[in-house]
Amino acid sequence: MAENLDFLFYPKSVAVIGASNVPGKVGNAIMRSITLRYDGKVYPVNVKGGEIEVNGKKFPVYRSVKEIPDEVEVAVIAVPARFVPDVIDECGEKGVKAAVVISAGFKEAGRADLEEELVKRAKKWGIRVVGPNCLGVTNLENGFDCNFNPPERQARPPFGKVAFMSQSGAFGAAILDWAARERIGMSKFISLGNMADLDESDFMRYLGDDPKTGVITGYIEGVKDGRKFFNTAKEVTLKKPIIVLKSGRTEAGAKAAASHTGSLAGAYKIYQAAFEQTGVLEAKSMRQLFNYAKALAMQSPAKGNRVAIVTNGGGAGVMMSDGLLERGMKLAELSDETNEKFRKSIEEGKLPEHMSYKNPIDIIGDAPSSRYEVAMRYALEDPNVDLLVVIALFQSPALDEGIVEAMERMKAYGKPIVFVAPGGDYPHKMARNIEMKGVPVYETVEDGVDAVYALVKYGEWLRENGRL
Amino acid sequence: MAENLDFLFYPKSVAVIGASNVPGKVGNAIMRSITLRYDGKVYPVNVKGGEIEVNGKKFPVYRSVKEIPDEVEVAVIAVPARFVPDVIDECGEKGVKAAVVISAGFKEAGRADLEEELVKRAKKWGIRVVGPNCLGVTNLENGFDCNFNPPERQARPPFGKVAFMSQSGAFGAAILDWAARERIGMSKFISLGNMADLDESDFMRYLGDDPKTGVITGYIEGVKDGRKFFNTAKEVTLKKPIIVLKSGRTEAGAKAAASHTGSLAGAYKIYQAAFEQTGVLEAKSMRQLFNYAKALAMQSPAKGNRVAIVTNGGGAGVMMSDGLLERGMKLAELSDETNEKFRKSIEEGKLPEHMSYKNPIDIIGDAPSSRYEVAMRYALEDPNVDLLVVIALFQSPALDEGIVEAMERMKAYGKPIVFVAPGGDYPHKMARNIEMKGVPVYETVEDGVDAVYALVKYGEWLRENGRL
C-alpha cells in the first residue's frame, strides 16, 4: 500500500478543529505553531465561532469544518475524544484527505472502542489518520507545524535531510528541541501517537520516496505490523539509511512500554534479527541515533572498514583506535607508497621528525593546518584507506583556521571523512564552520566512532545488496 | 612514600625558567597563564635578561634562578631539553622544592638518557619533578596555572571538586576546555607527561588527602608501577572515588599508546581486574568519565541498586528502564504503602487518573512541578527506593519553574537524586538552576544512566568495605 502522503505534509489548506483564542490551550498553541511560517490557508474551527488572533494575524472562526468556503486538505483535530468520530464524519463530507488527531483519551486511556469508531468512520470516507494522542506532523521545509509545544519551550530545528518519527510525543519534542540546539537539519517530524491508521511503516515508505529526506530515523517501542515493517524496511534501506532507537529492550523496559504505548515490545532478539536482515541501523541511545544520522546525512557510505586517523594529539588517536577496533572496524595498513611519501616529507622537513605515520598518523601538538593537509592527502590517496578520521585538538594555538578550507579541498578524493574536535567554545565555533563545508564534526572521540560505524555499516549493507 | 604535594599546588613563589617576551612562544604563554589569577610571586628567568610585560604587569627578568632575591618554591621549566639538567642543578642550589618541566625532547623523542640525567640531578637535590613533556599543573582554586594554551583557545573550568590527571597533555587540554563549557567544577589538573619522577599514583595519593578534591579522575594509557597503583588506589577509594579512562584497550590501541607515551599498555584484562579489585570506576569514554564524576561530586553514593523513576514522558521512562537494567541496576518495587498513597491521591484528584505508578512513575505530559513534588516524595519515602531518577521534558509548557525549589526540598530525604532534562536551550537553563541546588542534571537518558551507575557502583564498593 505505497502511498504518497505529500497531501499530509504540503497541504494547500488546513482546518484546525478545536482552535481556541485562550492562550495556554492546545487549540490556541496549534494555531500559533501552524500560522508562524506555513503559507497555506489556515481555517480555525470551533463551535463557539468568533475570531482568533495569533502571531499578529486575525482569523474568523468557523462553527464547523463544513462552513469553510474553500477546499480543506488536512484537518488538525484537538477536540475532546468523544467528539472526534463525529468531527471525522464532517471532515468526510467536506472532502478532507487527512486528519491529524492530536486529542488524547482513546486506546491509551482504556477507550479502544472510541479509537475503533474513529478508524471506522475515517475508512468510510477514505480519510488517512495520524494519531490519535500525538503531537502531529511538522514539515520543517514549509513550516507546516501542528506541534502544540510553544517555541519558547521547544525550538524547531533548521530544515535539513534527517526525518524523525517517534512513538513518544514527549520524547519527540525533546529531540526536536535538542536538534535545534545542535543545528541538525531535519526534513519532517512525525509524532506517531496510537497509530490507529498510519503507522511507522507507512511513513517509512513515504519518507523513502521523499526527495527532501536523506536519512530516516525513528524512536519505536514496538512495531504495529512486523511483516509490513520487515518488507518496507528491506526495500527502503536500499534507497536511504534507516536508523531506529528501539526501547523496551529489557523486561522492565518492555513492561514500561506496555503501560506507555500499549506496544507489545516483544522479544528484543527478534527485533535485532529483523534490523540485521533489513539493513536497519539500530542506535542504543539518542546521541548515537543522531551521531549516525549526521554522518549519513553529510557523507557517502564507506566502501570498506579500513580507517586512517590523522591527529594532533596522541592520546585521542589511541582512544579512537580503541573505539574503532571495539566496534569492528580496522586501522588501515598504509601502503608502502604512502609510507615512502611520509618518510620523504620528513626528510625534506615538510613534516616533523618526531611524528608517527604508523596510523594513527600523529602530526603532533604544534601542527598547523598545512601539516594536516599534507597528512590528510597522503591518507586519502592511499588505496588501503576507505575512510578518514581527522582529530583536531583546537586548544593548541598552532592550529590555524586554514583547516576549514583544507577540509573543503579534501572532498575531491570522494572518500568519507569524519572530524572530531573535542573541547569548548572555540572548537564548537570551528565545528560549525567545518560542517558548512559538508564534513560532520563530533565533540568526542566516542561520538566520532559512532559516525564511522554508521558509514561503514551502511556501506556494507549497500555492497551486500549490490548497490555500492 | 606518602607525600603532601601542597608546595607544588600552593607555592608562595615561582620561577618561570625560559620565560619570554615574544607572544606565541611557550615561555611567554606560561607567563600569561601564571600571572592571570595566581597571587603568589612570579619571577621570570631567561639568560637574555631584560623585562617582560604580560597581563598589563611588568616583570624584571633574572638571568638565572640563582639571581632571584627571594625564596623559590617551584620552578616551571621551558628551556630546550639539553639545558634542563643544568637548570635543575641551579634550582637545587637555590633550594627549589619542585620542578614542573614543560620542555619536550626527552624519552618520547628517543632521549631516555637525557631524562635519566634529569632525574639523577633532581634526586640529588631532593627536587620533585612533574613531567617532562607536559602541560604542567593547574590549581583552579588559586589560579596557579602553568598551562601554555592561551585562554582564547582553551578555557579554564570553574573551581570545584573534580581533580583530573592526564597522561596526554593535548587530551587533558581538551578536557579542561570542555569542562569549562559544561561548567564542571575542577579542583586540580595535572598533565603527567613522561612521569620521570612523580607518577599517577603519587598524585592519586596526594589528591586522596586533598580536602578540596572530592572525586579523582584520570586518563591513562598505562600505569608506571602496577603494584604501587594497586595499593594506592585500594586505599584512596575508601576515602573518595577514583574514575579512570584507560585507553590502549585493543591491540591497535595498545600499539598506538606505545608510540605515543611509550606506555606498555599491557593486557587490558589485567587492568580491568585491578580496577575491579581496587574499587576504581572505569569509564569507557570522556563523556562517561564526566557523567560519573559529576554525579559523585554532587551526590552521596547509593545504599543499594533499587531505582525509582519519576517522569512526565512515558518513552523516556522506558528508555531509562532499559538503560538501568542493562547496567545491572533494578527498578524499585514500590511498597504497598506507597502504592496506597498513589491510589489515594488519584482518588482525591491530587494526581491524574491516567498516570501510572508502577515505576517508572509516569505523571504524564501535563504535569506541573507540584505533581512532581508529590510523586518524588512518595518515591523517596519508600524504603524500597535507594535512588531517585527524575526525568523532566521541559518542552511541555505545563512544567513550571517551581521544580527548581522542589528539588531543593527533596534533599531532606538524604537519598541520591539524578535529574535528566533532554532538549535544547530552555532545559539547559533549567539544568543550571537545578544544579545550583546540588542536584546533577544530564542531557540524555544514557548520561543519566551513567550517573546512576556511578552512584550505585561506588556505594557497593564502600559497603563491601564497611564504609557505608
PDB file of N, CA and C in Angstrom, chain A residues 233-241 274-281 302 455-468:
ATOM      1  N   ALA A 233      11.088  -1.919   5.358  1.00  0.00           N
ATOM      2  CA  ALA A 233      12.451  -1.524   5.705  1.00  0.00           C
ATOM      3  C   ALA A 233      13.450  -2.095   4.703  1.00  0.00           C
ATOM      4  N   LYS A 234      13.254  -3.347   4.349  1.00  0.00           N
ATOM      5  CA  LYS A 234      14.189  -4.008   3.443  1.00  0.00           C
ATOM      6  C   LYS A 234      14.277  -3.285   2.099  1.00  0.00           C
ATOM      7  N   GLU A 235      13.156  -2.763   1.669  1.00  0.00           N
ATOM      8  CA  GLU A 235      13.126  -2.061   0.388  1.00  0.00           C
ATOM      9  C   GLU A 235      13.719  -0.655   0.523  1.00  0.00           C
ATOM     10  N   VAL A 236      13.317   0.028   1.595  1.00  0.00           N
ATOM     11  CA  VAL A 236      13.709   1.433   1.750  1.00  0.00           C
ATOM     12  C   VAL A 236      15.209   1.576   2.029  1.00  0.00           C
ATOM     13  N   THR A 237      15.783   0.667   2.803  1.00  0.00           N
ATOM     14  CA  THR A 237      17.208   0.799   3.135  1.00  0.00           C
ATOM     15  C   THR A 237      18.112   0.687   1.911  1.00  0.00           C
ATOM     16  N   LEU A 238      17.582   0.194   0.808  1.00  0.00           N
ATOM     17  CA  LEU A 238      18.405   0.176  -0.411  1.00  0.00           C
ATOM     18  C   LEU A 238      18.477   1.565  -1.028  1.00  0.00           C
ATOM     19  N   LYS A 239      17.533   2.411  -0.639  1.00  0.00           N
ATOM     20  CA  LYS A 239      17.497   3.778  -1.172  1.00  0.00           C
ATOM     21  C   LYS A 239      18.146   4.779  -0.221  1.00  0.00           C
ATOM     22  N   LYS A 240      17.835   4.631   1.069  1.00  0.00           N
ATOM     23  CA  LYS A 240      18.419   5.543   2.050  1.00  0.00           C
ATOM     24  C   LYS A 240      18.471   4.869   3.415  1.00  0.00           C
ATOM     25  N   PRO A 241      19.368   5.333   4.284  1.00  0.00           N
ATOM     26  CA  PRO A 241      19.510   4.663   5.576  1.00  0.00           C
ATOM     27  C   PRO A 241      18.321   4.871   6.502  1.00  0.00           C
ATOM     28  N   ALA A 274      15.582  -8.755  12.947  1.00  0.00           N
ATOM     29  CA  ALA A 274      14.883  -8.073  11.857  1.00  0.00           C
ATOM     30  C   ALA A 274      15.688  -6.863  11.376  1.00  0.00           C
ATOM     31  N   PHE A 275      16.255  -6.102  12.309  1.00  0.00           N
ATOM     32  CA  PHE A 275      17.068  -4.939  11.915  1.00  0.00           C
ATOM     33  C   PHE A 275      18.260  -5.407  11.076  1.00  0.00           C
ATOM     34  N   GLU A 276      18.895  -6.452  11.538  1.00  0.00           N
ATOM     35  CA  GLU A 276      20.072  -7.002  10.849  1.00  0.00           C
ATOM     36  C   GLU A 276      19.701  -7.417   9.424  1.00  0.00           C
ATOM     37  N   GLN A 277      18.578  -8.103   9.302  1.00  0.00           N
ATOM     38  CA  GLN A 277      18.204  -8.644   7.990  1.00  0.00           C
ATOM     39  C   GLN A 277      17.649  -7.601   7.032  1.00  0.00           C
ATOM     40  N   THR A 278      17.260  -6.451   7.562  1.00  0.00           N
ATOM     41  CA  THR A 278      16.681  -5.436   6.685  1.00  0.00           C
ATOM     42  C   THR A 278      17.610  -4.240   6.498  1.00  0.00           C
ATOM     43  N   GLY A 279      18.799  -4.312   7.096  1.00  0.00           N
ATOM     44  CA  GLY A 279      19.752  -3.216   6.928  1.00  0.00           C
ATOM     45  C   GLY A 279      19.426  -1.986   7.753  1.00  0.00           C
ATOM     46  N   VAL A 280      18.538  -2.136   8.745  1.00  0.00           N
ATOM     47  CA  VAL A 280      18.224  -1.013   9.638  1.00  0.00           C
ATOM     48  C   VAL A 280      19.349  -0.887  10.668  1.00  0.00           C
ATOM     49  N   LEU A 281      19.865   0.322  10.843  1.00  0.00           N
ATOM     50  CA  LEU A 281      20.883   0.552  11.869  1.00  0.00           C
ATOM     51  C   LEU A 281      20.195   0.778  13.197  1.00  0.00           C
ATOM     52  N   ALA A 302      30.900   4.303   3.422  1.00  0.00           N
ATOM     53  CA  ALA A 302      32.274   3.869   3.157  1.00  0.00           C
ATOM     54  C   ALA A 302      32.285   2.591   2.326  1.00  0.00           C
ATOM     55  N   LEU A 455      28.773   4.884   8.804  1.00  0.00           N
ATOM     56  CA  LEU A 455      29.184   4.975   7.400  1.00  0.00           C
ATOM     57  C   LEU A 455      29.699   3.632   6.891  1.00  0.00           C
ATOM     58  N   VAL A 456      30.392   2.904   7.747  1.00  0.00           N
ATOM     59  CA  VAL A 456      30.938   1.600   7.363  1.00  0.00           C
ATOM     60  C   VAL A 456      29.815   0.569   7.275  1.00  0.00           C
ATOM     61  N   LYS A 457      28.960   0.558   8.273  1.00  0.00           N
ATOM     62  CA  LYS A 457      27.902  -0.446   8.356  1.00  0.00           C
ATOM     63  C   LYS A 457      26.881  -0.275   7.221  1.00  0.00           C
ATOM     64  N   TYR A 458      26.498   0.961   6.960  1.00  0.00           N
ATOM     65  CA  TYR A 458      25.533   1.166   5.880  1.00  0.00           C
ATOM     66  C   TYR A 458      26.176   0.872   4.528  1.00  0.00           C
ATOM     67  N   GLY A 459      27.455   1.185   4.396  1.00  0.00           N
ATOM     68  CA  GLY A 459      28.189   0.846   3.177  1.00  0.00           C
ATOM     69  C   GLY A 459      28.200  -0.664   2.952  1.00  0.00           C
ATOM     70  N   GLU A 460      28.389  -1.410   4.021  1.00  0.00           N
ATOM     71  CA  GLU A 460      28.387  -2.878   3.920  1.00  0.00           C
ATOM     72  C   GLU A 460      27.044  -3.384   3.401  1.00  0.00           C
ATOM     73  N   TRP A 461      25.979  -2.833   3.970  1.00  0.00           N
ATOM     74  CA  TRP A 461      24.637  -3.241   3.563  1.00  0.00           C
ATOM     75  C   TRP A 461      24.414  -2.985   2.070  1.00  0.00           C
ATOM     76  N   LEU A 462      24.826  -1.816   1.611  1.00  0.00           N
ATOM     77  CA  LEU A 462      24.648  -1.492   0.196  1.00  0.00           C
ATOM     78  C   LEU A 462      25.493  -2.413  -0.677  1.00  0.00           C
ATOM     79  N   ARG A 463      26.711  -2.704  -0.227  1.00  0.00           N
ATOM     80  CA  ARG A 463      27.578  -3.596  -1.014  1.00  0.00           C
ATOM     81  C   ARG A 463      27.003  -5.010  -1.086  1.00  0.00           C
ATOM     82  N   GLU A 464      26.533  -5.493   0.069  1.00  0.00           N
ATOM     83  CA  GLU A 464      25.939  -6.835   0.096  1.00  0.00           C
ATOM     84  C   GLU A 464      24.773  -6.941  -0.880  1.00  0.00           C
ATOM     85  N   ASN A 465      24.118  -5.810  -1.093  1.00  0.00           N
ATOM     86  CA  ASN A 465      22.957  -5.809  -1.973  1.00  0.00           C
ATOM     87  C   ASN A 465      23.253  -5.209  -3.340  1.00  0.00           C
ATOM     88  N   GLY A 466      24.550  -5.159  -3.651  1.00  0.00           N
ATOM     89  CA  GLY A 466      24.946  -4.723  -4.987  1.00  0.00           C
ATOM     90  C   GLY A 466      24.654  -3.272  -5.303  1.00  0.00           C
ATOM     91  N   ARG A 467      24.547  -2.439  -4.245  1.00  0.00           N
ATOM     92  CA  ARG A 467      24.230  -1.025  -4.513  1.00  0.00           C
ATOM     93  C   ARG A 467      25.406  -0.092  -4.312  1.00  0.00           C
ATOM     94  N   LEU A 468      26.569  -0.626  -3.996  1.00  0.00           N
ATOM     95  CA  LEU A 468      27.741   0.265  -3.807  1.00  0.00           C
ATOM     96  C   LEU A 468      28.966  -0.434  -4.367  1.00  0.00           C
TER      97      LEU A 468
END
